[in-house]
Short mmCIF file of C-alpha atoms in Angstrom, two decimals:
data_model
loop_
_atom_site.label_atom_id
_atom_site.label_comp_id
_atom_site.label_asym_id
_atom_site.label_seq_id
_atom_site.Cartn_x
_atom_site.Cartn_y
_atom_site.Cartn_z
CA UNK V 1 33.24 -16.55 -28.91
CA UNK V 2 30.26 -18.94 -29.10
CA UNK V 3 27.00 -17.74 -27.75
CA UNK V 4 26.16 -21.08 -26.01
CA UNK V 5 28.18 -24.01 -24.69
CA UNK V 6 26.23 -27.16 -23.77
CA UNK V 7 27.76 -29.94 -21.63
CA UNK V 8 25.65 -33.05 -21.09
CA UNK V 9 26.57 -36.36 -19.40
CA UNK V 10 23.80 -38.96 -19.31
CA UNK V 11 26.04 -41.41 -17.41
CA UNK V 12 26.91 -40.51 -13.83
CA UNK V 13 30.08 -42.68 -13.99
CA UNK V 14 31.50 -40.61 -16.85
CA UNK V 15 31.04 -37.38 -14.92
CA UNK V 16 32.70 -38.85 -11.85
CA UNK V 17 35.61 -40.19 -13.95
CA UNK V 18 36.24 -36.78 -15.52
CA UNK V 19 36.13 -35.10 -12.13
CA UNK V 20 38.58 -37.58 -10.57
CA UNK V 21 41.13 -37.24 -13.37
CA UNK V 22 40.91 -33.48 -13.78
CA UNK V 23 40.69 -32.37 -10.16
CA UNK V 24 39.08 -29.00 -10.60
CA UNK V 25 37.87 -28.19 -14.08
CA UNK V 26 38.78 -24.54 -14.49
CA UNK V 27 39.64 -24.05 -18.17
CA UNK V 28 36.12 -24.03 -19.54
CA UNK V 29 35.87 -22.40 -23.01
CA UNK V 30 34.47 -18.88 -23.08
CA UNK V 31 30.75 -18.64 -24.01
CA UNK V 32 27.98 -16.18 -23.26
CA UNK V 33 25.76 -18.93 -21.93
CA UNK V 34 26.91 -22.25 -20.37
CA UNK V 35 24.40 -25.12 -20.07
CA UNK V 36 25.11 -28.13 -17.89
CA UNK V 37 22.66 -30.99 -18.27
CA UNK V 38 21.97 -34.05 -16.18
CA UNK V 39 25.16 -35.45 -14.57
CA UNK V 40 27.35 -32.71 -16.08
CA UNK V 41 26.55 -30.68 -12.98
CA UNK V 42 28.91 -33.01 -11.05
CA UNK V 43 31.77 -30.88 -12.33
CA UNK V 44 29.96 -27.64 -11.54
CA UNK V 45 31.81 -27.24 -8.25
CA UNK V 46 35.16 -26.98 -9.98
CA UNK V 47 34.25 -24.65 -12.81
CA UNK V 48 35.61 -21.16 -13.04
CA UNK V 49 33.53 -19.21 -15.53
CA UNK V 50 35.15 -16.67 -17.84
CA UNK V 51 34.19 -13.06 -17.31
CA UNK V 52 32.32 -13.02 -20.66
CA UNK V 53 29.94 -15.75 -19.43
CA UNK V 54 26.75 -13.95 -18.48
CA UNK V 55 24.47 -16.94 -17.79
CA UNK V 56 24.83 -20.45 -16.42
CA UNK V 57 21.99 -22.98 -16.74
CA UNK V 58 21.57 -26.28 -14.93
CA UNK V 59 19.02 -28.47 -16.68
CA UNK V 60 17.30 -31.82 -15.95
CA UNK V 61 19.32 -32.41 -12.80
CA UNK V 62 18.21 -35.10 -10.35
CA UNK V 63 16.53 -33.35 -7.44
CA UNK V 64 18.75 -34.87 -4.77
CA UNK V 65 21.92 -34.03 -6.70
CA UNK V 66 20.74 -30.48 -7.30
CA UNK V 67 20.01 -29.84 -3.64
CA UNK V 68 23.41 -31.24 -2.67
CA UNK V 69 24.97 -28.60 -4.96
CA UNK V 70 23.12 -25.80 -3.27
CA UNK V 71 24.18 -27.08 0.15
CA UNK V 72 27.89 -27.19 -0.69
CA UNK V 73 30.07 -24.26 0.34
CA UNK V 74 31.44 -23.87 -3.18
CA UNK V 75 28.00 -22.79 -4.30
CA UNK V 76 28.38 -19.75 -1.99
CA UNK V 77 31.48 -18.83 -4.03
CA UNK V 78 29.51 -19.07 -7.23
CA UNK V 79 26.72 -16.92 -5.78
CA UNK V 80 29.30 -14.19 -5.12
CA UNK V 81 29.53 -13.83 -8.93
CA UNK V 82 26.08 -14.98 -10.11
CA UNK V 83 22.47 -14.42 -9.06
CA UNK V 84 19.65 -16.92 -9.42
CA UNK V 85 17.24 -15.78 -12.12
CA UNK V 86 14.98 -18.78 -11.59
CA UNK V 87 14.94 -22.14 -9.75
CA UNK V 88 12.43 -24.92 -10.39
CA UNK V 89 12.39 -28.08 -8.32
CA UNK V 90 9.87 -30.88 -8.74
CA UNK V 91 9.63 -34.59 -7.82
CA UNK V 92 12.14 -35.93 -10.35
CA UNK V 93 14.39 -33.16 -11.59
CA UNK V 94 15.43 -29.55 -11.18
CA UNK V 95 16.48 -26.64 -13.34
CA UNK V 96 17.94 -23.23 -12.61
CA UNK V 97 19.32 -20.21 -14.42
CA UNK V 98 22.07 -18.04 -12.97
CA UNK V 99 22.87 -14.57 -14.35
CA UNK V 100 26.12 -12.76 -13.67
CA UNK V 101 25.77 -9.93 -11.18
CA UNK V 102 25.49 -6.45 -12.57
CA UNK V 103 24.89 -3.17 -10.86
CA UNK V 104 21.33 -3.01 -9.52
CA UNK V 105 20.03 -6.43 -10.63
CA UNK V 106 18.32 -8.79 -8.18
CA UNK V 107 17.46 -12.43 -7.93
CA UNK V 108 14.45 -13.84 -9.74
CA UNK V 109 12.00 -16.55 -8.78
CA UNK V 110 12.40 -19.78 -6.83
CA UNK V 111 9.62 -22.28 -7.51
CA UNK V 112 9.52 -25.55 -5.65
CA UNK V 113 6.76 -28.07 -6.38
CA UNK V 114 7.43 -31.34 -4.61
CA UNK V 115 5.05 -34.10 -3.55
CA UNK V 116 6.97 -37.26 -4.48
CA UNK V 117 8.17 -39.48 -1.66
CA UNK V 118 11.82 -39.70 -2.74
CA UNK V 119 12.33 -35.95 -3.15
CA UNK V 120 10.45 -35.18 0.05
CA UNK V 121 12.60 -37.56 2.08
CA UNK V 122 15.74 -36.01 0.59
CA UNK V 123 14.65 -32.55 1.66
CA UNK V 124 13.66 -33.69 5.16
CA UNK V 125 17.17 -35.00 5.65
CA UNK V 126 18.80 -31.59 5.03
CA UNK V 127 19.70 -29.19 7.80
CA UNK V 128 17.69 -26.02 8.24
CA UNK V 129 18.96 -23.01 6.31
CA UNK V 130 21.49 -25.19 4.42
CA UNK V 131 20.20 -24.64 0.88
CA UNK V 132 21.66 -21.34 -0.41
CA UNK V 133 19.40 -19.54 -2.90
CA UNK V 134 20.72 -15.98 -2.73
CA UNK V 135 18.13 -13.24 -2.40
CA UNK V 136 15.16 -14.19 -4.62
CA UNK V 137 12.26 -11.90 -5.53
CA UNK V 138 9.80 -14.77 -5.16
CA UNK V 139 9.80 -18.08 -3.28
CA UNK V 140 6.86 -20.33 -4.26
CA UNK V 141 6.50 -23.76 -2.69
CA UNK V 142 3.63 -26.13 -3.56
CA UNK V 143 3.40 -29.41 -1.65
CA UNK V 144 6.56 -29.95 0.30
CA UNK V 145 6.32 -27.26 3.03
CA UNK V 146 9.28 -28.79 4.87
CA UNK V 147 11.54 -27.41 2.11
CA UNK V 148 10.95 -23.85 3.34
CA UNK V 149 13.00 -24.08 6.58
CA UNK V 150 15.90 -25.54 4.55
CA UNK V 151 16.27 -22.42 2.38
CA UNK V 152 18.91 -19.85 3.21
CA UNK V 153 18.38 -16.40 1.75
CA UNK V 154 20.99 -13.65 1.90
CA UNK V 155 19.98 -10.27 3.22
CA UNK V 156 17.28 -9.24 5.69
CA UNK V 157 14.55 -8.49 3.07
CA UNK V 158 12.54 -11.22 1.36
CA UNK V 159 10.28 -10.53 -1.63
CA UNK V 160 7.22 -12.73 -2.11
CA UNK V 161 6.82 -15.98 -0.16
CA UNK V 162 3.93 -18.17 -1.36
CA UNK V 163 3.27 -21.51 0.33
CA UNK V 164 0.38 -23.90 -0.36
CA UNK V 165 -0.46 -27.55 0.23
CA UNK V 166 -3.53 -29.82 0.14
CA UNK V 167 -1.79 -32.46 2.29
CA UNK V 168 -2.04 -32.11 6.11
CA UNK V 169 0.91 -34.51 6.43
CA UNK V 170 3.11 -31.85 4.81
CA UNK V 171 2.08 -29.46 7.57
CA UNK V 172 3.17 -31.92 10.26
CA UNK V 173 6.53 -32.37 8.48
CA UNK V 174 6.97 -28.62 8.43
CA UNK V 175 6.11 -28.20 12.11
CA UNK V 176 8.55 -30.93 13.19
CA UNK V 177 11.45 -29.37 11.29
CA UNK V 178 10.81 -25.64 11.70
CA UNK V 179 10.89 -25.21 15.47
CA UNK V 180 13.06 -22.47 16.91
CA UNK V 181 13.98 -20.79 13.61
CA UNK V 182 13.17 -17.29 12.39
CA UNK V 183 12.08 -18.37 8.92
CA UNK V 184 11.51 -14.89 7.42
CA UNK V 185 13.83 -11.94 7.11
CA UNK V 186 13.36 -8.74 9.00
CA UNK V 187 11.16 -7.52 6.14
CA UNK V 188 8.92 -9.60 3.89
CA UNK V 189 7.26 -7.81 1.03
CA UNK V 190 4.42 -10.36 0.59
CA UNK V 191 3.52 -13.53 2.51
CA UNK V 192 0.87 -15.69 0.84
CA UNK V 193 -0.38 -18.82 2.66
CA UNK V 194 -3.06 -21.05 1.15
CA UNK V 195 -5.02 -24.04 2.45
CA UNK V 196 -3.12 -26.05 5.13
CA UNK V 197 -0.14 -23.70 4.80
CA UNK V 198 -2.13 -21.05 6.72
CA UNK V 199 -1.24 -22.93 9.92
CA UNK V 200 2.49 -22.22 9.62
CA UNK V 201 1.87 -18.72 10.96
CA UNK V 202 2.22 -20.19 14.45
CA UNK V 203 5.72 -21.50 13.61
CA UNK V 204 7.30 -18.41 12.02
CA UNK V 205 9.00 -17.15 15.23
CA UNK V 206 8.90 -13.56 14.08
CA UNK V 207 11.00 -10.92 15.83
CA UNK V 208 9.29 -7.96 17.45
CA UNK V 209 10.54 -5.53 14.76
CA UNK V 210 9.60 -7.87 11.87
CA UNK V 211 7.51 -6.34 9.06
CA UNK V 212 5.24 -8.02 6.53
CA UNK V 213 4.03 -5.53 3.92
CA UNK V 214 1.23 -7.79 2.68
CA UNK V 215 -0.23 -10.80 4.59
CA UNK V 216 -2.57 -12.85 2.39
CA UNK V 217 -4.35 -15.90 3.76
CA UNK V 218 -6.82 -18.17 1.99
CA UNK V 219 -8.59 -21.37 3.21
CA UNK V 220 -11.22 -23.35 1.28
CA UNK V 221 -12.38 -25.61 4.13
CA UNK V 222 -12.69 -25.56 7.91
CA UNK V 223 -10.03 -28.31 8.16
CA UNK V 224 -7.46 -25.93 6.69
CA UNK V 225 -7.55 -23.72 9.83
CA UNK V 226 -8.41 -26.32 12.56
CA UNK V 227 -4.80 -26.50 13.71
CA UNK V 228 -4.47 -22.78 14.23
CA UNK V 229 -7.86 -22.56 15.96
CA UNK V 230 -7.16 -25.48 18.30
CA UNK V 231 -6.31 -23.12 21.14
CA UNK V 232 -2.59 -23.90 21.39
CA UNK V 233 -1.80 -20.28 20.61
CA UNK V 234 -4.08 -17.60 22.00
CA UNK V 235 -2.33 -14.96 19.89
CA UNK V 236 -0.04 -15.23 16.88
CA UNK V 237 2.34 -12.29 16.43
CA UNK V 238 2.74 -11.06 12.85
CA UNK V 239 4.73 -7.87 13.52
CA UNK V 240 4.15 -4.71 11.47
CA UNK V 241 1.61 -5.43 8.70
CA UNK V 242 0.64 -2.88 6.07
CA UNK V 243 -1.94 -4.98 4.21
CA UNK V 244 -4.13 -7.86 5.43
CA UNK V 245 -6.18 -9.96 2.99
CA UNK V 246 -8.19 -12.88 4.33
CA UNK V 247 -10.36 -15.10 2.13
CA UNK V 248 -12.77 -17.92 2.99
CA UNK V 249 -12.29 -19.79 6.26
CA UNK V 250 -9.11 -17.87 7.04
CA UNK V 251 -11.32 -15.03 8.30
CA UNK V 252 -11.88 -17.09 11.43
CA UNK V 253 -8.28 -16.62 12.57
CA UNK V 254 -8.57 -12.81 12.52
CA UNK V 255 -9.14 -12.89 16.27
CA UNK V 256 -5.79 -14.64 16.96
CA UNK V 257 -3.63 -12.32 14.88
CA UNK V 258 -1.59 -9.77 16.86
CA UNK V 259 0.26 -6.88 15.21
CA UNK V 260 2.83 -4.56 16.67
CA UNK V 261 1.28 -2.09 19.14
CA UNK V 262 2.30 0.83 16.92
CA UNK V 263 1.07 -0.79 13.73
CA UNK V 264 -1.03 0.98 11.04
CA UNK V 265 -2.77 -1.11 8.43
CA UNK V 266 -2.93 0.57 5.04
CA UNK V 267 -5.55 -1.86 3.71
CA UNK V 268 -7.67 -4.68 5.18
CA UNK V 269 -9.63 -6.94 2.73
CA UNK V 270 -12.04 -9.57 4.13
CA UNK V 271 -13.99 -11.78 1.76
CA UNK V 272 -16.30 -14.71 2.47
CA UNK V 273 -19.03 -16.28 0.31
CA UNK V 274 -20.42 -18.75 2.90
CA UNK V 275 -21.81 -18.01 6.34
CA UNK V 276 -19.89 -20.90 7.95
CA UNK V 277 -16.66 -19.20 6.83
CA UNK V 278 -17.14 -16.51 9.48
CA UNK V 279 -18.87 -18.47 12.27
CA UNK V 280 -15.86 -18.41 14.59
CA UNK V 281 -15.12 -14.70 14.17
CA UNK V 282 -18.73 -13.67 14.66
CA UNK V 283 -18.58 -15.08 18.20
CA UNK V 284 -15.98 -12.42 19.06
CA UNK V 285 -17.29 -9.41 20.97
CA UNK V 286 -17.91 -6.11 19.24
CA UNK V 287 -14.84 -3.80 18.91
CA UNK V 288 -12.56 -6.49 20.36
CA UNK V 289 -10.20 -6.89 17.36
CA UNK V 290 -7.49 -4.19 17.35
CA UNK V 291 -4.87 -3.79 14.59
CA UNK V 292 -3.90 -0.18 15.18
CA UNK V 293 -4.83 2.49 12.72
CA UNK V 294 -6.57 1.42 9.50
CA UNK V 295 -6.66 3.44 6.26
CA UNK V 296 -8.69 1.25 3.88
CA UNK V 297 -11.36 -1.35 4.73
CA UNK V 298 -12.64 -3.53 1.91
CA UNK V 299 -15.25 -6.19 2.82
CA UNK V 300 -17.10 -8.58 0.55
CA UNK V 301 -19.95 -11.03 1.14
CA UNK V 302 -20.21 -12.37 4.68
CA UNK V 303 -16.91 -10.63 5.42
CA UNK V 304 -19.03 -7.49 6.05
CA UNK V 305 -20.12 -9.07 9.34
CA UNK V 306 -16.61 -8.52 10.71
CA UNK V 307 -16.94 -4.73 10.63
CA UNK V 308 -18.57 -4.43 14.12
CA UNK V 309 -15.83 -6.62 15.57
CA UNK V 310 -12.96 -4.30 14.58
CA UNK V 311 -11.96 -1.52 16.94
CA UNK V 312 -11.08 1.66 15.05
CA UNK V 313 -9.04 4.20 17.07
CA UNK V 314 -10.79 7.51 17.77
CA UNK V 315 -8.12 9.56 16.09
CA UNK V 316 -8.17 7.32 13.00
CA UNK V 317 -9.36 8.52 9.58
CA UNK V 318 -10.52 5.87 7.12
CA UNK V 319 -9.44 6.76 3.63
CA UNK V 320 -11.88 4.20 2.09
CA UNK V 321 -14.74 2.11 3.48
CA UNK V 322 -15.89 -0.29 0.74
CA UNK V 323 -18.66 -2.84 1.35
CA UNK V 324 -20.04 -5.27 -1.28
CA UNK V 325 -22.77 -7.82 -0.58
CA UNK V 326 -24.64 -10.16 -2.92
CA UNK V 327 -27.51 -11.06 -0.55
CA UNK V 328 -29.44 -9.48 2.31
CA UNK V 329 -28.25 -12.23 4.67
CA UNK V 330 -24.63 -11.08 4.24
CA UNK V 331 -25.47 -7.72 5.88
CA UNK V 332 -27.49 -9.05 8.82
CA UNK V 333 -24.62 -8.70 11.35
CA UNK V 334 -24.41 -4.95 10.72
CA UNK V 335 -28.14 -4.25 10.52
CA UNK V 336 -28.62 -5.66 14.07
CA UNK V 337 -27.07 -2.50 15.52
CA UNK V 338 -25.20 0.63 14.57
CA UNK V 339 -21.46 0.58 13.79
CA UNK V 340 -19.12 3.42 14.72
CA UNK V 341 -16.68 3.97 11.81
CA UNK V 342 -15.28 7.31 12.97
CA UNK V 343 -13.97 9.73 10.34
CA UNK V 344 -14.25 8.51 6.75
CA UNK V 345 -13.07 10.14 3.53
CA UNK V 346 -14.73 7.85 0.98
CA UNK V 347 -17.65 5.43 1.27
CA UNK V 348 -18.25 2.90 -1.57
CA UNK V 349 -21.31 0.63 -1.22
CA UNK V 350 -22.26 -1.98 -3.83
CA UNK V 351 -25.44 -4.06 -4.25
CA UNK V 352 -26.86 -5.12 -0.88
CA UNK V 353 -24.02 -3.24 0.75
CA UNK V 354 -26.10 -0.10 0.13
CA UNK V 355 -28.59 -1.21 2.76
CA UNK V 356 -26.04 -0.76 5.61
CA UNK V 357 -25.72 3.02 5.12
CA UNK V 358 -28.32 3.93 7.80
CA UNK V 359 -26.40 1.82 10.35
CA UNK V 360 -23.03 3.56 9.92
CA UNK V 361 -22.20 6.14 12.61
CA UNK V 362 -19.90 8.76 11.08
CA UNK V 363 -17.96 11.16 13.27
CA UNK V 364 -19.71 14.51 13.75
CA UNK V 365 -18.07 17.19 11.63
CA UNK V 366 -16.76 14.64 9.14
CA UNK V 367 -16.27 15.61 5.50
CA UNK V 368 -16.81 12.88 2.88
CA UNK V 369 -14.82 13.33 -0.30
CA UNK V 370 -17.13 10.88 -2.10
CA UNK V 371 -20.25 8.82 -1.40
CA UNK V 372 -20.56 6.21 -4.13
CA UNK V 373 -23.37 3.66 -4.23
CA UNK V 374 -24.59 1.17 -6.82
CA UNK V 375 -27.63 -1.11 -6.65
CA UNK V 376 -28.60 -3.46 -9.51
CA UNK V 377 -31.96 -4.59 -8.08
CA UNK V 378 -34.78 -2.88 -6.18
CA UNK V 379 -34.51 -5.42 -3.33
CA UNK V 380 -31.05 -4.03 -2.53
CA UNK V 381 -32.51 -0.67 -1.36
CA UNK V 382 -35.88 -1.71 0.13
CA UNK V 383 -34.59 -1.22 3.68
CA UNK V 384 -33.54 2.34 2.98
CA UNK V 385 -36.66 3.28 1.00
CA UNK V 386 -38.66 2.68 4.19
CA UNK V 387 -36.58 5.30 6.04
CA UNK V 388 -38.07 8.76 6.56
CA UNK V 389 -37.11 11.58 4.22
CA UNK V 390 -33.72 13.20 5.02
CA UNK V 391 -33.16 10.80 7.95
CA UNK V 392 -29.62 9.61 7.05
CA UNK V 393 -27.14 12.20 8.28
CA UNK V 394 -24.04 12.36 6.10
CA UNK V 395 -22.24 15.48 7.42
CA UNK V 396 -20.46 17.33 4.66
CA UNK V 397 -20.13 15.64 1.26
CA UNK V 398 -18.09 16.85 -1.74
CA UNK V 399 -19.20 14.29 -4.34
CA UNK V 400 -22.20 11.98 -4.59
CA UNK V 401 -22.47 9.19 -7.23
CA UNK V 402 -25.60 7.04 -7.26
CA UNK V 403 -26.04 4.27 -9.83
CA UNK V 404 -29.07 2.12 -10.67
CA UNK V 405 -31.63 1.74 -7.87
CA UNK V 406 -29.28 3.58 -5.50
CA UNK V 407 -30.64 6.81 -6.98
CA UNK V 408 -33.76 6.20 -4.92
CA UNK V 409 -31.64 6.73 -1.77
CA UNK V 410 -31.16 10.46 -2.59
CA UNK V 411 -34.35 11.69 -0.83
CA UNK V 412 -33.23 9.96 2.37
CA UNK V 413 -29.86 11.72 2.59
CA UNK V 414 -29.27 14.88 4.62
CA UNK V 415 -26.06 16.92 4.53
CA UNK V 416 -25.00 19.65 6.95
CA UNK V 417 -26.52 23.08 6.39
CA UNK V 418 -24.35 25.13 4.06
CA UNK V 419 -22.73 22.04 2.51
CA UNK V 420 -21.49 22.51 -1.02
CA UNK V 421 -21.47 19.47 -3.30
CA UNK V 422 -18.83 19.83 -5.99
CA UNK V 423 -20.38 17.12 -8.18
CA UNK V 424 -23.55 15.02 -8.06
CA UNK V 425 -23.98 12.15 -10.54
CA UNK V 426 -27.13 10.04 -10.96
CA UNK V 427 -26.81 7.09 -13.40
CA UNK V 428 -30.05 5.26 -14.12
CA UNK V 429 -31.28 2.93 -16.88
CA UNK V 430 -35.01 2.48 -16.12
CA UNK V 431 -37.77 4.67 -14.78
CA UNK V 432 -38.31 2.61 -11.59
CA UNK V 433 -34.71 3.33 -10.55
CA UNK V 434 -35.81 6.95 -9.84
CA UNK V 435 -39.29 6.17 -8.53
CA UNK V 436 -38.60 7.76 -5.10
CA UNK V 437 -37.67 11.01 -6.85
CA UNK V 438 -40.42 10.83 -9.47
CA UNK V 439 -43.10 10.19 -6.86
CA UNK V 440 -42.02 13.00 -4.53
CA UNK V 441 -44.56 15.73 -3.76
CA UNK V 442 -44.46 19.25 -5.16
CA UNK V 443 -41.70 20.17 -2.72
CA UNK V 444 -39.38 18.01 -4.78
CA UNK V 445 -36.13 16.48 -3.55
CA UNK V 446 -33.63 18.87 -2.01
CA UNK V 447 -30.16 18.06 -3.39
CA UNK V 448 -28.35 21.03 -1.80
CA UNK V 449 -25.75 23.33 -3.26
CA UNK V 450 -24.34 21.60 -6.36
CA UNK V 451 -21.54 22.71 -8.64
CA UNK V 452 -21.77 20.09 -11.41
CA UNK V 453 -24.84 17.95 -11.97
CA UNK V 454 -24.52 14.79 -14.12
CA UNK V 455 -27.66 12.88 -15.12
CA UNK V 456 -27.90 9.72 -17.22
CA UNK V 457 -31.05 8.41 -18.94
CA UNK V 458 -33.19 10.95 -17.07
CA UNK V 459 -36.58 12.34 -18.00
CA UNK V 460 -38.62 15.37 -16.82
CA UNK V 461 -39.67 13.64 -13.64
CA UNK V 462 -36.07 13.18 -12.65
CA UNK V 463 -35.64 16.94 -12.60
CA UNK V 464 -37.62 17.16 -9.38
CA UNK V 465 -34.35 18.23 -7.81
CA UNK V 466 -34.30 21.38 -5.63
CA UNK V 467 -30.87 22.93 -5.98
CA UNK V 468 -29.76 25.89 -3.89
CA UNK V 469 -29.91 29.19 -5.76
CA UNK V 470 -27.03 30.58 -3.67
CA UNK V 471 -24.41 29.16 -5.98
CA UNK V 472 -23.88 29.29 -9.73
CA UNK V 473 -24.06 25.85 -11.26
CA UNK V 474 -21.01 25.42 -13.46
CA UNK V 475 -22.37 22.76 -15.77
CA UNK V 476 -24.99 20.05 -16.22
CA UNK V 477 -24.13 16.89 -18.15
CA UNK V 478 -27.20 14.99 -19.32
CA UNK V 479 -27.02 11.53 -20.91
CA UNK V 480 -30.29 10.86 -22.78
CA UNK V 481 -31.90 9.84 -26.01
CA UNK V 482 -31.85 12.60 -28.62
CA UNK V 483 -35.69 12.69 -28.76
CA UNK V 484 -35.81 13.77 -25.12
CA UNK V 485 -33.34 16.66 -25.48
CA UNK V 486 -35.87 19.38 -26.19
CA UNK V 487 -38.23 18.15 -23.48
CA UNK V 488 -35.52 18.32 -20.87
CA UNK V 489 -34.10 21.63 -22.12
CA UNK V 490 -37.56 23.26 -21.94
CA UNK V 491 -37.76 22.16 -18.32
CA UNK V 492 -34.53 23.96 -17.55
CA UNK V 493 -35.90 27.21 -19.02
CA UNK V 494 -38.51 27.63 -16.28
CA UNK V 495 -39.14 31.33 -15.64
CA UNK V 496 -38.91 32.97 -12.23
CA UNK V 497 -42.68 33.10 -11.85
CA UNK V 498 -42.99 29.32 -11.90
CA UNK V 499 -41.98 28.76 -8.30
CA UNK V 500 -44.89 26.43 -7.68
CA UNK V 501 -43.50 23.84 -10.06
CA UNK V 502 -41.39 20.98 -8.72
CA UNK V 503 -38.41 21.75 -10.97
CA UNK V 504 -36.11 24.24 -9.28
CA UNK V 505 -32.64 24.45 -10.80
CA UNK V 506 -31.34 27.39 -8.80
CA UNK V 507 -29.25 29.75 -10.96
CA UNK V 508 -30.63 28.18 -14.13
CA UNK V 509 -33.98 29.80 -13.47
CA UNK V 510 -33.16 32.95 -15.47
CA UNK V 511 -32.09 33.40 -19.06
CA UNK V 512 -29.68 36.15 -17.94
CA UNK V 513 -27.35 33.58 -16.32
CA UNK V 514 -25.05 32.61 -19.17
CA UNK V 515 -22.28 30.99 -17.18
CA UNK V 516 -23.81 27.52 -17.02
CA UNK V 517 -23.07 24.88 -19.62
CA UNK V 518 -25.57 22.14 -20.46
CA UNK V 519 -24.11 19.22 -22.41
CA UNK V 520 -26.37 16.57 -23.90
CA UNK V 521 -24.75 13.21 -24.67
CA UNK V 522 -26.93 10.92 -26.79
CA UNK V 523 -26.11 7.39 -25.66
CA UNK V 524 -27.63 5.67 -28.69
CA UNK V 525 -25.20 7.12 -31.22
CA UNK V 526 -21.87 8.85 -31.28
CA UNK V 527 -22.60 12.48 -30.77
CA UNK V 528 -22.94 15.27 -28.25
CA UNK V 529 -24.16 18.86 -28.19
CA UNK V 530 -23.17 21.74 -25.99
CA UNK V 531 -25.79 24.44 -25.31
CA UNK V 532 -24.79 27.79 -23.83
CA UNK V 533 -27.46 29.46 -21.68
#
């Protein structure tokens, strides 16, 4: 049996003549892969493929002819035996690959990229849900948005749907043809709308029980969202949504999105690099945007300004609150007043995002699994450095990681009495990144009850850390130059009668304690040394 059989008719008349004389062409030779090119697809409707044929390919087919094949009822018969592995449709021609159904396999990707007048007019003339494409994993349409209502998928679950267009005329074509249709299945794994395609949200006609696992919207200009912000729709229902990701000007439509009343968002990501991208949403009142419970909040740039607008339920526990800002201006909306974030398990602050820490109100009795902050420039922590010592209440904290200039925030933190920190890590590269610790008075900086202490590029001044002597320190990991090893080690060997000195390492005060490991890692060459006390 041949591995591949190729049938190609360049002349449409030849294909029609064969079809007229043969009726239905059923006796096609057995081959693992059958390829029909150009006008040979005219006989596709009458083909009965042998059981040993595992793949059928349609190549270089005129777009109009290809769409007519998918509309015909006979294609439904074919789809009972084969699944689409891929479909590509552009202005002039189309290709597709069908694979024979086997246990557990699914459809592949449908990609439609159409902007040409002829192909667009052909699609506009089709009836809604008349183009049968099986149950694809991905539907991607660029340009001709009006093609989307024409597609008919089997089953109630749709994989990824990605729609984008630069042409507002395509949006108008979509709106005129999509009315009154539920365009998505009961469950959509991922809905990605870019540029003018963002506006189709108001035409989706979702059912109350509809679910979108990931809703991703992106708009590069204000014009991309003008239609949806025109006021025609006060609220746009998007059903159950697990993940929301808004980028650029699409943040402004956050106030018109409405989720199911029992919804819980696993992750919300808001990112904006220009102030004008959030002008509309900043006019909303504080705590007026409600999406149900939220597990993970990730905000970047001017998107941080949306945090005060979101209402977090009282019984909610944030798994992660992550804020990243590249300029002081991006955090102004939060620093105007305090923001109630309720219970939080992990707080990650990066660059200028570090400066918002004093303005976060954390639920009393909260336990932070990790507080992680990174600052690459001194200007990113100036606002906190001006705060009084131990003025930022953090409740209970299990792990603290401070990188760069964020290490200077340590003297400003205060944990609950009796708090036990499992691990504290300070990663610094230059001396000024620890100036607040180095310049502390003889009382030193109280770091609490610490199990594991990790220090990078530290010197003797950095050891002005007062650790509780009520707990045995399991280990200290010190990243340093080899030449500083002895200097630092000597500081750890302080005797009990040196209480007046600023270095106070708790259980490490006495030579009798031999349960603490000190590991030196020399960052300028490959090597490390473990010292047992």
